[in-house]
Structure formats: C-alpha cells, structure tokens
Amino acid sequence: MLSFDIVERHKEYPRSVRVKTALHGELSSAQRHIEALSRAMAVRDPLTHQHSQRVQYYAAALAWEAGLFQNGRLDALEPAGLLHDIGKLAIPDRVLMKPGPLTRAEYDQVKQHTVIGADLLEGLSLGGSLALIVRHHHEHWDGGGYPDGLRGEAIPIGARVLAIADGYDALTSDRPYRRALSHACAVGLIREGLGTMFDPRITAVFLRIECRLRWSRTAGIVTQAQPSGTLSPLTEGRAG
C-alpha cells in the first residue's frame, strides 16, 4: 500500500522544472531550442526520446531528494536529462539499432554522442553547465568512464546524478540488443556500482527512493517504453 507521503512527494518532483522556467529568464530564453532539439530526437528515435523523458524525471527525483535544487543549484539538470542523448542524432541507425554486440569501432562511435551532444548545447543560454552535464554523464566515479576519464568530484554533480538515472532506466527498458531487466536486478547492479561507476552519496539517495521510482514507472507517471527486443550488463557501455 502506497503511503500518502510517497504520492505527495511524487507530485512535487515535476513542479521543479515549471517553477524554474517561470523564475529564471535564462531557461526561458533557451526553451525554444530545447524543445526543438527534443522534437528532433522524438522524430528520429521515439524510444530514445521516451527514455530521455524518464531520465529527466528520475534525475529530478534524485536531485530533489538530495537537496540539490536549493538556492538555484542544478537549474540545467532537467534540460540535460531530456537532451543527454541528443548527440545520438549523429550516430547511424545501423549502429544505434544493432541487435547484437558492437565492435570496438562501433562502440567508440557511440561514445562520441556525449561530445557531440555537448557541442550542440554549448551555445544555449544555460551555458556550460548544461553542456558539461551532457558531456560527462558517462564518466565513472573511479575514472573509468568517458569521454575524459574524470574521477570523483571532478565530475560535475549534475552528471553524477544523471548517470544513475540514465543507468536505471536503460537497465529497466527493452533495447534492440537485450530485454529489460527487473527493477530488483537493476537496483542490484547500481548498488554494485557504488564507488566505482557511481557517486556513493548519490547512489545512497537512489537506494533510499528506488521504491518510489519503481512506483512512478508502473503508475504511469513517466512514459513507458515500447517493447523491442539478449542481455547486456550495465558495464557494456550501451546503457543510456
């Protein structure tokens, strides 16, 4: 049985982007560009667009629980959640939609989506924070991620939040190369990544609210991915 508190707190998460849109002129001035890029992604790849909408929601939930929206911090997080995969517009379908394992060259090509996405977003009036979150959302806490091998707190805090939100949704969604994992399995893999792939503090927040994230998905608060169609672990690098 869901508590009233859980339901009420979920009502609060989506409000943050609307409030910030009204209060911060820099977000309003960039909104047309953000919406245009989001529409382009939806036309090119509806499943990736739906994934991005869920990631935006989960990232907001994590940041809200961690107190990171206080005093105007992380204004760029929710736009970054929506557009974190915008660089995939430049990746060929034969690579993005490949049903089997990627070759090393193909994987290197996919990894470029973080750099391409950051370049696309660099000129928006939200400034470097939006571009930096997108560029670094596949960095790992232990320095083993990409594109720059950043480690620990050198990774922008928004990118650390986004990495967990992105990883969770990627694991619990069907992809061309594997079926979705269960919520419990996905949570277990993220727990295993604490201190290696993921910021320990943000991971602890995720583990505290993971039941709410599962509920929000099953209750239809966030969009549902359509089925597609061989199992790949989080560390494969295609997560997200």
Short mmCIF file of C-alpha atoms in Angstrom, two decimals:
data_model
loop_
_atom_site.label_atom_id
_atom_site.label_comp_id
_atom_site.label_asym_id
_atom_site.label_seq_id
_atom_site.Cartn_x
_atom_site.Cartn_y
_atom_site.Cartn_z
CA MET A 1 0.00 0.00 0.00
CA LEU A 2 1.46 3.34 -1.04
CA SER A 3 1.70 5.95 1.67
CA PHE A 4 0.22 9.42 1.24
CA ASP A 5 3.73 10.80 1.68
CA ILE A 6 5.07 8.94 -1.36
CA VAL A 7 2.19 10.11 -3.55
CA GLU A 8 2.54 13.72 -2.40
CA ARG A 9 6.30 13.77 -2.89
CA HIS A 10 5.90 12.47 -6.44
CA LYS A 11 3.52 15.32 -7.14
CA GLU A 12 6.33 17.70 -6.20
CA TYR A 13 9.13 16.39 -8.43
CA PRO A 14 7.77 17.54 -11.82
CA ARG A 15 6.95 21.01 -10.43
CA SER A 16 10.58 21.98 -10.19
CA VAL A 17 11.11 22.43 -13.91
CA ARG A 18 7.94 24.53 -14.25
CA VAL A 19 8.90 26.72 -11.32
CA LYS A 20 12.43 27.23 -12.64
CA THR A 21 11.08 28.00 -16.10
CA ALA A 22 8.97 30.81 -14.65
CA LEU A 23 11.65 32.18 -12.33
CA HIS A 24 14.80 32.02 -14.43
CA GLY A 25 14.94 34.03 -17.63
CA GLU A 26 17.94 32.12 -18.92
CA LEU A 27 15.93 28.91 -19.03
CA SER A 28 13.02 30.64 -20.76
CA SER A 29 15.31 32.08 -23.43
CA ALA A 30 16.69 28.60 -24.18
CA GLN A 31 13.36 26.79 -24.02
CA ARG A 32 12.58 27.05 -27.75
CA HIS A 33 15.93 25.48 -28.61
CA ILE A 34 15.50 22.72 -26.02
CA GLU A 35 12.02 21.90 -27.30
CA ALA A 36 13.19 21.92 -30.94
CA LEU A 37 16.04 19.51 -30.18
CA SER A 38 13.68 17.32 -28.17
CA ARG A 39 11.23 17.17 -31.08
CA ALA A 40 14.05 16.26 -33.46
CA MET A 41 15.04 13.39 -31.19
CA ALA A 42 11.43 12.21 -30.94
CA VAL A 43 11.14 12.09 -34.75
CA ARG A 44 14.46 10.30 -35.22
CA ASP A 45 14.07 7.76 -32.39
CA PRO A 46 10.85 7.77 -30.32
CA LEU A 47 12.17 5.14 -27.89
CA THR A 48 15.25 7.19 -27.08
CA HIS A 49 13.03 10.24 -26.61
CA GLN A 50 10.80 8.32 -24.17
CA HIS A 51 13.91 7.10 -22.36
CA SER A 52 15.09 10.70 -22.06
CA GLN A 53 11.76 11.83 -20.60
CA ARG A 54 12.01 9.16 -17.91
CA VAL A 55 15.66 10.01 -17.20
CA GLN A 56 14.68 13.66 -16.79
CA TYR A 57 12.06 12.64 -14.23
CA TYR A 58 14.32 10.26 -12.30
CA ALA A 59 17.18 12.79 -12.23
CA ALA A 60 14.82 15.43 -10.83
CA ALA A 61 13.65 12.97 -8.17
CA LEU A 62 17.23 12.17 -7.15
CA ALA A 63 18.30 15.81 -7.07
CA TRP A 64 15.19 16.81 -5.14
CA GLU A 65 15.80 14.13 -2.51
CA ALA A 66 19.48 15.11 -2.26
CA GLY A 67 18.63 18.80 -1.79
CA LEU A 68 20.47 19.85 -4.92
CA PHE A 69 17.74 22.19 -6.22
CA GLN A 70 18.20 24.53 -3.26
CA ASN A 71 19.36 28.07 -3.97
CA GLY A 72 19.03 27.63 -7.72
CA ARG A 73 21.60 24.83 -7.95
CA LEU A 74 21.39 22.46 -10.92
CA ASP A 75 18.98 24.52 -12.99
CA ALA A 76 20.41 22.75 -16.05
CA LEU A 77 19.78 19.21 -14.75
CA GLU A 78 16.30 18.64 -16.13
CA PRO A 79 17.05 20.02 -19.62
CA ALA A 80 20.21 17.87 -19.54
CA GLY A 81 18.11 14.82 -18.65
CA LEU A 82 15.86 15.45 -21.62
CA LEU A 83 18.74 16.08 -24.02
CA HIS A 84 21.52 13.86 -22.66
CA ASP A 85 21.36 11.60 -25.73
CA ILE A 86 20.88 14.36 -28.32
CA GLY A 87 24.31 13.54 -29.76
CA LYS A 88 22.92 10.20 -30.92
CA LEU A 89 21.27 12.10 -33.76
CA ALA A 90 24.70 11.91 -35.41
CA ILE A 91 25.14 8.15 -34.87
CA PRO A 92 23.96 5.90 -37.78
CA ASP A 93 20.91 3.71 -37.21
CA ARG A 94 22.90 0.62 -38.20
CA VAL A 95 24.97 1.19 -35.04
CA LEU A 96 22.30 2.53 -32.67
CA MET A 97 19.77 -0.16 -33.58
CA LYS A 98 22.21 -3.06 -33.94
CA PRO A 99 20.66 -6.13 -32.28
CA GLY A 100 23.96 -7.77 -31.36
CA PRO A 101 27.23 -6.76 -29.69
CA LEU A 102 29.04 -3.72 -31.01
CA THR A 103 32.52 -3.91 -32.48
CA ARG A 104 35.19 -1.79 -30.80
CA ALA A 105 34.96 0.73 -33.64
CA GLU A 106 31.17 0.90 -33.32
CA TYR A 107 31.38 1.35 -29.56
CA ASP A 108 33.90 4.15 -30.00
CA GLN A 109 31.46 5.75 -32.40
CA VAL A 110 28.59 5.53 -29.90
CA LYS A 111 30.75 7.05 -27.16
CA GLN A 112 31.09 10.19 -29.29
CA HIS A 113 27.44 11.04 -28.58
CA THR A 114 28.47 12.73 -25.32
CA VAL A 115 30.92 15.06 -27.07
CA ILE A 116 28.58 15.74 -29.98
CA GLY A 117 25.71 16.46 -27.62
CA ALA A 118 27.79 18.86 -25.55
CA ASP A 119 28.88 20.68 -28.71
CA LEU A 120 25.25 21.04 -29.82
CA LEU A 121 24.25 22.51 -26.45
CA GLU A 122 27.27 24.71 -25.78
CA GLY A 123 25.74 27.85 -27.26
CA LEU A 124 22.48 27.77 -25.31
CA SER A 125 22.00 30.50 -22.73
CA LEU A 126 22.04 27.95 -19.91
CA GLY A 127 25.74 27.99 -20.63
CA GLY A 128 28.42 25.48 -19.89
CA SER A 129 26.56 23.73 -17.09
CA LEU A 130 24.10 22.11 -19.50
CA ALA A 131 26.79 21.12 -21.96
CA LEU A 132 29.07 19.83 -19.19
CA ILE A 133 26.37 17.62 -17.67
CA VAL A 134 25.67 16.09 -21.09
CA ARG A 135 29.36 15.66 -21.90
CA HIS A 136 30.19 13.88 -18.65
CA HIS A 137 27.12 11.71 -17.88
CA HIS A 138 29.08 8.56 -18.80
CA GLU A 139 32.07 9.34 -16.58
CA HIS A 140 32.68 6.88 -13.71
CA TRP A 141 33.44 7.72 -10.10
CA ASP A 142 36.66 5.65 -10.32
CA GLY A 143 37.82 7.37 -13.52
CA GLY A 144 36.95 4.52 -15.85
CA GLY A 145 34.27 6.29 -17.87
CA TYR A 146 34.27 8.53 -20.94
CA PRO A 147 34.91 10.86 -22.71
CA ASP A 148 37.56 12.41 -20.43
CA GLY A 149 38.17 9.83 -17.70
CA LEU A 150 37.18 12.25 -14.94
CA ARG A 151 37.24 10.87 -11.41
CA GLY A 152 35.23 11.52 -8.24
CA GLU A 153 34.16 15.08 -7.54
CA ALA A 154 35.90 16.31 -10.69
CA ILE A 155 32.78 15.00 -12.45
CA PRO A 156 30.06 17.70 -12.45
CA ILE A 157 27.45 16.91 -9.80
CA GLY A 158 24.64 17.03 -12.37
CA ALA A 159 26.42 14.43 -14.48
CA ARG A 160 26.78 12.18 -11.42
CA VAL A 161 23.04 12.40 -10.78
CA LEU A 162 22.24 11.85 -14.43
CA ALA A 163 24.49 8.77 -14.64
CA ILE A 164 22.37 6.90 -12.09
CA ALA A 165 19.05 8.00 -13.56
CA ASP A 166 20.25 7.05 -17.05
CA GLY A 167 21.66 3.71 -15.90
CA TYR A 168 18.48 2.75 -14.04
CA ASP A 169 16.18 3.49 -16.96
CA ALA A 170 18.48 1.85 -19.50
CA LEU A 171 18.58 -1.35 -17.45
CA THR A 172 14.82 -1.48 -16.92
CA SER A 173 13.94 -0.80 -20.57
CA ASP A 174 13.91 -3.09 -23.59
CA ARG A 175 16.69 -2.35 -26.04
CA PRO A 176 17.41 -3.76 -29.54
CA TYR A 177 20.26 -5.83 -28.06
CA ARG A 178 18.56 -7.12 -24.88
CA ARG A 179 15.33 -7.39 -22.93
CA ALA A 180 14.65 -5.20 -19.90
CA LEU A 181 15.95 -6.31 -16.53
CA SER A 182 13.70 -6.42 -13.50
CA HIS A 183 13.66 -3.49 -11.12
CA ALA A 184 15.35 -5.63 -8.44
CA CYS A 185 18.14 -6.71 -10.79
CA ALA A 186 18.73 -3.14 -11.97
CA VAL A 187 18.88 -1.87 -8.39
CA GLY A 188 21.36 -4.64 -7.55
CA LEU A 189 23.65 -3.65 -10.44
CA ILE A 190 23.55 0.00 -9.43
CA ARG A 191 24.34 -1.00 -5.85
CA GLU A 192 27.34 -2.96 -7.17
CA GLY A 193 28.48 0.16 -8.99
CA LEU A 194 28.58 2.26 -5.80
CA GLY A 195 32.01 3.82 -5.51
CA THR A 196 33.20 2.53 -8.88
CA MET A 197 30.74 3.69 -11.52
CA PHE A 198 28.59 5.93 -9.33
CA ASP A 199 28.99 8.64 -6.71
CA PRO A 200 28.45 6.89 -3.34
CA ARG A 201 26.36 9.73 -1.89
CA ILE A 202 24.02 9.99 -4.87
CA THR A 203 23.78 6.19 -5.04
CA ALA A 204 22.69 6.16 -1.40
CA VAL A 205 19.92 8.62 -2.29
CA PHE A 206 18.87 6.41 -5.19
CA LEU A 207 18.70 3.35 -2.91
CA ARG A 208 16.58 5.33 -0.48
CA ILE A 209 13.95 6.24 -3.10
CA GLU A 210 14.17 3.33 -5.55
CA CYS A 211 10.74 2.03 -4.49
CA ARG A 212 9.23 5.40 -5.43
CA LEU A 213 10.92 5.34 -8.83
CA ARG A 214 9.54 1.86 -9.48
CA TRP A 215 6.09 3.03 -8.42
CA SER A 216 6.25 6.12 -10.64
CA ARG A 217 7.03 3.94 -13.63
CA THR A 218 4.34 1.32 -13.01
CA ALA A 219 1.78 4.01 -12.15
CA GLY A 220 2.35 5.70 -15.50
CA ILE A 221 3.76 8.95 -14.08
CA VAL A 222 6.63 8.64 -16.53
CA THR A 223 6.26 7.40 -20.11
CA GLN A 224 6.58 3.71 -20.85
CA ALA A 225 8.97 2.36 -23.49
CA GLN A 226 7.57 0.13 -26.18
CA PRO A 227 8.92 -3.44 -26.36
CA SER A 228 11.75 -4.17 -28.71
CA GLY A 229 13.87 -6.90 -28.43
CA THR A 230 19.69 -10.69 -25.24
CA LEU A 231 21.07 -9.42 -22.12
CA SER A 232 23.88 -6.93 -21.65
CA PRO A 233 25.31 -5.74 -18.33
CA LEU A 234 25.48 -2.13 -17.26
CA THR A 235 29.21 -2.04 -17.82
CA GLU A 236 28.80 -2.86 -21.50
CA GLY A 237 28.63 0.87 -22.10
CA ARG A 238 25.44 0.92 -24.14
CA ALA A 239 23.36 1.67 -21.06
CA GLY A 240 21.81 5.04 -21.84
#
